[in-house]
C-alpha positions as a printed Julia matrix, in Angstrom:
142×3 Matrix{Float64}:
 139.0   87.95  -53.55
 138.42  85.23  -50.6
 139.3   85.34  -46.99
 139.92  82.1   -44.77
 139.71  82.31  -41.53
 141.06  79.06  -39.08
 139.92  78.87  -35.37
 141.2   76.15  -32.88
 139.92  75.09  -29.74
 141.84  74.45  -27.1
 139.66  71.57  -25.86
 140.95  70.6   -22.71
 141.03  74.23  -21.76
 137.77  74.6   -22.18
 136.81  71.59  -20.43
 138.98  72.85  -17.69
 138.01  76.44  -17.27
 134.5   74.21  -17.29
 134.71  71.11  -15.09
 137.66  71.07  -13.45
 137.98  72.27   -9.61
 140.03  75.01  -10.21
 137.77  76.25  -13.23
 135.88  79.73  -13.11
 132.33  77.48  -13.7
 133.31  75.15  -10.33
 134.19  77.71   -8.3
 131.25  80.05   -9.37
 129.54  77.13   -8.13
 131.0   76.1    -5.04
 130.96  79.9    -3.97
 127.04  79.79   -4.58
 126.89  76.26   -2.31
 128.89  77.98    0.62
 126.07  80.59    0.47
 123.39  78.71    0.81
 124.92  76.49    3.28
 125.82  79.48    5.55
 122.68  80.74    5.4
 120.87  76.77    6.23
 123.69  76.89    9.39
 121.39  80.5     9.74
 117.67  79.98    9.38
 118.12  76.13   10.44
 115.91  75.5    13.52
 118.32  75.02   16.47
 117.31  73.1    19.28
 120.29  71.68   20.25
 122.46  72.52   17.46
 122.71  69.31   15.28
 120.29  69.66   12.54
 123.14  73.13   11.92
 126.01  71.17   12.66
 125.03  68.65    9.78
 124.63  70.62    7.13
 127.06  69.26    4.49
 127.98  70.58    0.91
 129.39  68.92   -2.11
 129.44  69.95   -5.72
 129.96  67.43   -8.47
 130.32  67.13  -12.07
 127.17  65.26  -13.91
 127.62  64.93  -17.53
 127.75  68.38  -18.78
 126.6   70.34  -15.77
 127.6   71.24  -12.71
 125.88  71.26   -9.98
 125.85  71.82   -6.17
 124.26  69.99   -3.75
 123.63  71.86    0.2
 122.28  68.4     2.61
 121.52  67.04    5.45
 122.05  63.23    6.65
 120.03  62.97    9.9
 116.81  61.54    9.35
 114.63  63.76   10.43
 115.35  66.74    8.81
 113.21  66.07    6.32
 110.43  66.45    8.25
 111.75  69.36    9.62
 111.65  71.15    6.38
 107.98  69.53    5.04
 106.59  69.04    7.95
 105.06  66.51    9.72
 101.3   65.37   10.44
  98.73  67.36    9.36
 101.05  69.82    7.93
 103.24  67.72    6.17
 102.71  66.19    2.49
 100.53  63.7     3.97
  97.67  66.26    5.45
  96.6   63.94    8.42
  97.34  63.21   11.81
  99.74  60.91   13.75
  98.03  57.67   15.2
  99.95  54.81   16.98
 100.09  51.93   14.5
 100.68  48.93   16.79
  99.06  49.88   19.91
  96.71  52.56   21.51
  98.89  55.68   22.39
 101.95  56.98   20.84
 104.22  57.42   24.02
 107.04  60.35   23.99
 109.37  62.26   26.49
 108.68  66.15   26.74
 110.62  68.2    29.41
 111.69  65.34   31.33
 107.5   63.6    31.32
 106.44  60.89   29.53
 102.93  62.01   27.68
 100.61  59.46   25.78
  98.78  61.19   23.09
  95.66  58.98   20.83
  96.7   61.36   17.77
  98.95  64.9    17.75
  98.88  67.3    14.72
 102.54  67.04   13.6
 104.58  69.96   12.71
 104.3   72.55   10.76
 107.37  72.62    8.08
 110.21  74.66    8.28
 111.74  75.61    4.97
 114.5   77.08    6.03
 116.57  75.23    3.08
 114.29  76.21    0.42
 114.94  79.89    2.21
 118.5   79.61    2.45
 118.73  78.81   -1.34
 116.08  81.4    -2.42
 118.01  83.87   -0.62
 121.63  82.59   -1.67
 121.63  82.06   -5.18
 121.74  84.08   -8.34
 119.61  82.26  -10.44
 116.1   81.84   -9.81
 114.73  78.85   -7.32
 111.54  77.68   -8.11
 109.84  74.75   -5.87
 109.12  71.51   -7.16
 106.0   69.82   -5.5
 107.0   66.8    -3.72
């Protein structure tokens, strides 16, 4: 006696479940992305609130993956995250390239310097990802 079983897949329903904005996977990735972004806003250094206010999210389907993005479009956000000068990826002091001194304002006073040490990294985005993600997080080298 032979028994046969036939399974019909509703591929459109499966695709909606996985990739449509109303699907379970997309919603889960969106929820995690928003959680991480909220944590980023809490952990971001707050001098005037600009960096915190610049944190945005996006969820995109890329091939067979649903990918959540948390980012800031401010030019200096990467320097806050990774550090600069001695503390950054290059690992040496910041020196002027076209003049003898670096010139900048600190508290309303003009400062002249031949070199500065830089700023230590504040990896608030990585910390937020580790705190807000239900999945393991591994930091890749820069």
